PDB file of C-alpha atoms in Angstrom:
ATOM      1  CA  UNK A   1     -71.434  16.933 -27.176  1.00  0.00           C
ATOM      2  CA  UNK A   2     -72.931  18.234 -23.655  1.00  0.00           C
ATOM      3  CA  UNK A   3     -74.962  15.969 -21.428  1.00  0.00           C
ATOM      4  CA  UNK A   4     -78.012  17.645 -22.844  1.00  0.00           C
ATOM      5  CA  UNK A   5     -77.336  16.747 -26.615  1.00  0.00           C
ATOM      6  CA  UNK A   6     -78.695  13.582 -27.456  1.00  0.00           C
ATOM      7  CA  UNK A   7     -77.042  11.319 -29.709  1.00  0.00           C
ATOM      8  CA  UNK A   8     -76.647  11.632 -33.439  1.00  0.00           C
ATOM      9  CA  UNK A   9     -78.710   9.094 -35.992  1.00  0.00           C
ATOM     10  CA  UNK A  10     -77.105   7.305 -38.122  1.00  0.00           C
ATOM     11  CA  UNK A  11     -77.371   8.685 -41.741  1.00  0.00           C
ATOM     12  CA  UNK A  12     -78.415   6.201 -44.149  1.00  0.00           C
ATOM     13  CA  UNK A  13     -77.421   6.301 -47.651  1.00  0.00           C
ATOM     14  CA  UNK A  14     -74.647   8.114 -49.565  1.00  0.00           C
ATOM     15  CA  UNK A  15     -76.540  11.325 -50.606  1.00  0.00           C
ATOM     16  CA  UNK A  16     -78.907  13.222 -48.164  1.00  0.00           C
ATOM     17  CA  UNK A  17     -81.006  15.482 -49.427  1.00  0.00           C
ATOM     18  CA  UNK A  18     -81.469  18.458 -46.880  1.00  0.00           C
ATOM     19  CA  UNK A  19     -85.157  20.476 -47.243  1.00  0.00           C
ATOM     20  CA  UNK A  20     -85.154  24.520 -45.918  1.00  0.00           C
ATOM     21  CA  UNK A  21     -89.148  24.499 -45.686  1.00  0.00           C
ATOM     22  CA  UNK A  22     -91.440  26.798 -44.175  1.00  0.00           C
ATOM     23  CA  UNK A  23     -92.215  24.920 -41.396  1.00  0.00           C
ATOM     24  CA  UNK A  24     -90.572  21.760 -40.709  1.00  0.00           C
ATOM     25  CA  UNK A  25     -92.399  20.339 -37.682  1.00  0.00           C
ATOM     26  CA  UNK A  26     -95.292  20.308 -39.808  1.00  0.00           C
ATOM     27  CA  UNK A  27     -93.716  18.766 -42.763  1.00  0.00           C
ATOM     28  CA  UNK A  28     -91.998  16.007 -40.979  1.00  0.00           C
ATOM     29  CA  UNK A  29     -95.449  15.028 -39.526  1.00  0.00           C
ATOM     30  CA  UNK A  30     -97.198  15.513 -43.712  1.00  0.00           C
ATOM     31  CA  UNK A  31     -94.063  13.226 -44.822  1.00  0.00           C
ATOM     32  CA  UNK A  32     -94.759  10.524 -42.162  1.00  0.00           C
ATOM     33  CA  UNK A  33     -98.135  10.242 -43.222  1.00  0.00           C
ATOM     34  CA  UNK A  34     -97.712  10.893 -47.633  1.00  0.00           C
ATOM     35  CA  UNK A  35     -94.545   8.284 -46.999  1.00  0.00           C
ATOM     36  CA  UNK A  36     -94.485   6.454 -44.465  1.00  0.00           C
ATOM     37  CA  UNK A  37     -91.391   8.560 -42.617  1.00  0.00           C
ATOM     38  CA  UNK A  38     -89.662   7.589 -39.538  1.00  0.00           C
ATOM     39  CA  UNK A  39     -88.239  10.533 -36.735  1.00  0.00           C
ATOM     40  CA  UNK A  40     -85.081   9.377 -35.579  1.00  0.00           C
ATOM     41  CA  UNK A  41     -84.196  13.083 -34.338  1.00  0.00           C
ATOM     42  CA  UNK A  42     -85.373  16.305 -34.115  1.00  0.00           C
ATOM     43  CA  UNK A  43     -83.870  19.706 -32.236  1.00  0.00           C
ATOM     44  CA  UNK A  44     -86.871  21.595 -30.371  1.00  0.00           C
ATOM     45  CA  UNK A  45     -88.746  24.114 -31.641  1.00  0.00           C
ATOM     46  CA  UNK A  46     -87.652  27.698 -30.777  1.00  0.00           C
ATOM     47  CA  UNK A  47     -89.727  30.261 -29.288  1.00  0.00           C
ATOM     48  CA  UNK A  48     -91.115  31.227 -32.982  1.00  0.00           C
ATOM     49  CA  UNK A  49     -92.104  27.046 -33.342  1.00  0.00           C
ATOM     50  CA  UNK A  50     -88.836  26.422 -35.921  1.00  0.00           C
ATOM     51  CA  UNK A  51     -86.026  24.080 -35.893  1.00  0.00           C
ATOM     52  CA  UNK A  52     -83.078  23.791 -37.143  1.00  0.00           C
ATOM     53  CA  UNK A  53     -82.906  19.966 -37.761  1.00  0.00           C
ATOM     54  CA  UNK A  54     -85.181  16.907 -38.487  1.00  0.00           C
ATOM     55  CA  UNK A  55     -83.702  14.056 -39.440  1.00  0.00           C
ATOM     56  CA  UNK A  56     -86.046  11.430 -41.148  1.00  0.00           C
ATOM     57  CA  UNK A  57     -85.621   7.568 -42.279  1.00  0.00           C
ATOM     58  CA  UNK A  58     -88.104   7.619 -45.747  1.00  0.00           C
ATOM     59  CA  UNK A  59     -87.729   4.117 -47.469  1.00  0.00           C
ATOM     60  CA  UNK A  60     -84.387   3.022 -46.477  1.00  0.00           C
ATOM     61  CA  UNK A  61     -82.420   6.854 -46.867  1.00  0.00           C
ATOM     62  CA  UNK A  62     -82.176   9.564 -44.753  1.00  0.00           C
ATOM     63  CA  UNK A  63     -84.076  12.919 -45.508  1.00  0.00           C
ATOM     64  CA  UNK A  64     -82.898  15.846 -43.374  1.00  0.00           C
ATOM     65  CA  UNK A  65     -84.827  19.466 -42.692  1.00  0.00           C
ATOM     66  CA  UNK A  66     -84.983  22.420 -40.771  1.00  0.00           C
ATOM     67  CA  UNK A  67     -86.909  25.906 -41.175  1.00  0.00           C
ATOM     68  CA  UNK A  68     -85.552  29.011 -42.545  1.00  0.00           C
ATOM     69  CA  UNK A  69     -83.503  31.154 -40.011  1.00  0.00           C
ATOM     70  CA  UNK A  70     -83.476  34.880 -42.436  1.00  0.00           C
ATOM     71  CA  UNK A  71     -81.888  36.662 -38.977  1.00  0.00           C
ATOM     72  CA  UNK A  72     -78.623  34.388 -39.575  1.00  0.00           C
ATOM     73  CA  UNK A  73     -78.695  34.781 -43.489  1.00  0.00           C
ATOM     74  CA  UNK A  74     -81.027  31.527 -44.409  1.00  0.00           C
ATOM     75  CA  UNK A  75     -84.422  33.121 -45.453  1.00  0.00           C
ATOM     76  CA  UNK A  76     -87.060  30.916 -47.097  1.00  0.00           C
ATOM     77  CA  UNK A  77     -86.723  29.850 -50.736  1.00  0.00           C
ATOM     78  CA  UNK A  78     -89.537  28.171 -52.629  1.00  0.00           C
ATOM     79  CA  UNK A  79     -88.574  24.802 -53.434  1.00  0.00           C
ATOM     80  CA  UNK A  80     -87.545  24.712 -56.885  1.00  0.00           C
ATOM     81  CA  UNK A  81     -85.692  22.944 -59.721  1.00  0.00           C
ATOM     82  CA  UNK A  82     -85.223  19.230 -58.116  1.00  0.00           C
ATOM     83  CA  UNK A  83     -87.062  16.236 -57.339  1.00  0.00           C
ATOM     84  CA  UNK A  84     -87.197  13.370 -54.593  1.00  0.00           C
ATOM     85  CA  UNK A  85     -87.701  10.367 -56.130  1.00  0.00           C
ATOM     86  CA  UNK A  86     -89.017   7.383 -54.385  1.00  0.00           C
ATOM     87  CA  UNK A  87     -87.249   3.981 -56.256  1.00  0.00           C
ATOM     88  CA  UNK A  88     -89.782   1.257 -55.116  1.00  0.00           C
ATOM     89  CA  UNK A  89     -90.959  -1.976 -56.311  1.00  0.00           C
ATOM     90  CA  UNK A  90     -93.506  -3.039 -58.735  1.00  0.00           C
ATOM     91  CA  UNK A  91     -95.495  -4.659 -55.965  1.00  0.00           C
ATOM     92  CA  UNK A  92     -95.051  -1.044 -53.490  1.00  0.00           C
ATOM     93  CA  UNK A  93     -96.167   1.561 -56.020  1.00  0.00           C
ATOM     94  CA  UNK A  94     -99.817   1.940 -55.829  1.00  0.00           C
ATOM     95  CA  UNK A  95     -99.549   2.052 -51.902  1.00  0.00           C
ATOM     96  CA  UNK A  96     -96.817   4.231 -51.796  1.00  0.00           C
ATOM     97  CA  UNK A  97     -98.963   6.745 -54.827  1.00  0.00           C
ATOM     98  CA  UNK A  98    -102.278   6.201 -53.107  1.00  0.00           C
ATOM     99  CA  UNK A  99    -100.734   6.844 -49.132  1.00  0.00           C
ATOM    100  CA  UNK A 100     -99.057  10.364 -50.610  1.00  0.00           C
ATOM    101  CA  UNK A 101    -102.296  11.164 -52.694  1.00  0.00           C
ATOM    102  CA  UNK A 102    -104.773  10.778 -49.488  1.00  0.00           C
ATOM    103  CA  UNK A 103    -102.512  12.416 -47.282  1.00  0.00           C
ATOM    104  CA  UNK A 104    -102.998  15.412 -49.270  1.00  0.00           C
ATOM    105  CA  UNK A 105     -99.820  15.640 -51.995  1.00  0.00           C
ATOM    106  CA  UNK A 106    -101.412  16.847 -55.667  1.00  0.00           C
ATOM    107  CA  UNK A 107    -100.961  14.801 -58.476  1.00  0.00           C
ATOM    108  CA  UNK A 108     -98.556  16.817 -61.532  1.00  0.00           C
ATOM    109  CA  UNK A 109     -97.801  13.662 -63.164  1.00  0.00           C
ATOM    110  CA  UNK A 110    -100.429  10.861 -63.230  1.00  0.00           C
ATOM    111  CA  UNK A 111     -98.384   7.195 -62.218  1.00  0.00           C
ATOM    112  CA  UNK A 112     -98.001   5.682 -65.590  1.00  0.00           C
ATOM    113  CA  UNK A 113     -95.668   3.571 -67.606  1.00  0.00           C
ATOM    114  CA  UNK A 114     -92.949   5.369 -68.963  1.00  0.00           C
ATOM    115  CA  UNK A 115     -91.208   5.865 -72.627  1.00  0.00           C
ATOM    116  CA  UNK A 116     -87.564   4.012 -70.499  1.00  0.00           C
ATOM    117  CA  UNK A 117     -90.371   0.901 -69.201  1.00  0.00           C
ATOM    118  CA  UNK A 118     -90.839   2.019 -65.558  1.00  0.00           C
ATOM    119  CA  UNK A 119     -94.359   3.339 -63.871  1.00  0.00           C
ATOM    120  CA  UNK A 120     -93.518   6.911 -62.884  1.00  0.00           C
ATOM    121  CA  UNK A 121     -95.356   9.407 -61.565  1.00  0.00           C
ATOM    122  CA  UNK A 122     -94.854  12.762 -59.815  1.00  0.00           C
ATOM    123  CA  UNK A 123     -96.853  14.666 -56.950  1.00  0.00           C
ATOM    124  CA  UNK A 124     -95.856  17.736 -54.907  1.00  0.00           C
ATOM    125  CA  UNK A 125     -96.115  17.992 -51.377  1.00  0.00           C
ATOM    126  CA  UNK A 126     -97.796  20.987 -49.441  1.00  0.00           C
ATOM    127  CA  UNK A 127     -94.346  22.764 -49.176  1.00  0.00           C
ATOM    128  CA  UNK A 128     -93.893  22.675 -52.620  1.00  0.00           C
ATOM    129  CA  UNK A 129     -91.359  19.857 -52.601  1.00  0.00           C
ATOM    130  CA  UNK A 130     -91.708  17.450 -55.789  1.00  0.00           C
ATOM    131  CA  UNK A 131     -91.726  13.751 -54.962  1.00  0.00           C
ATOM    132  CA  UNK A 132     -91.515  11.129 -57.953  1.00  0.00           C
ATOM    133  CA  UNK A 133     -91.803   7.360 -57.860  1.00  0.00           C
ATOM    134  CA  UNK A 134     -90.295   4.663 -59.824  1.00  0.00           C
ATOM    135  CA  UNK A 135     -90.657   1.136 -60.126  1.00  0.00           C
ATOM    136  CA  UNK A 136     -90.256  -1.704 -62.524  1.00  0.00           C
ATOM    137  CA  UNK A 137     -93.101  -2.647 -64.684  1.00  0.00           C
ATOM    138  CA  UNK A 138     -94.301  -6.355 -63.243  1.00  0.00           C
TER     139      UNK A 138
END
């Protein structure tokens, strides 16, 4: 570490999901308003606006991302084939739905209860990421 590298975050949680988006400034700044995200560290952008690492606090885990980089063989992938999922409480739900709905996430599966008991519901983000949420039925 040189005097110019600030210090690490901790990482929260035992699984970190890391997000390749096309544009991660902007996507940290969508997921603190859709849900309720905290910066605890981010590199600067380069001269093009990327970077290569956000780290993120989103309901009690960490949630890491950076941009694509295709010059040093990491070029942009759709998001595909895996969800976030939210686990919240039966009392957090409809803020947590109604937050990521006004902020601008669309709505592929309305919150509802569930066949396994749970309200569950599903939206996807404006870089394509899927977010679900699960709670307990009250």
């Amino acid at each position: 570490m040189t005097d110019q590298t600030p210090p690490r975050a901790k990482v929260l949680g035992g699984l970190t999901p890391y997000l390749q988006v096309d544009g991660a400034i902007k996507a940290a700044e969508f997921y603190k308003k859709a849900f309720g995200a905290e910066e605890v560290f981010a590199y600067p952008p380069d001269d093009k606006g990327r970077t290569m690492h956000i780290h993120l606090y989103v309901n009690g885990s960490t949630l890491m991302l950076g941009d694509a980089y295709p010059e040093h063989g990491h070029p942009h992938q759709a998001a595909q084939g895996y969800t976030l999922q939210l686990h919240l409480g039966s009392d957090d739900i409809d803020t947590w739905w109604k937050r990521a709905v006004d902020a601008g996430c669309e709505v592929v599966t309305p919150l509802q209860v569930m066949f396994w008991g749970d309200r569950w519901g599903q939206v996807k983000d404006p870089f394509g990421v899927a977010w679900a949420m699960n709670a307990p039925v009250k």
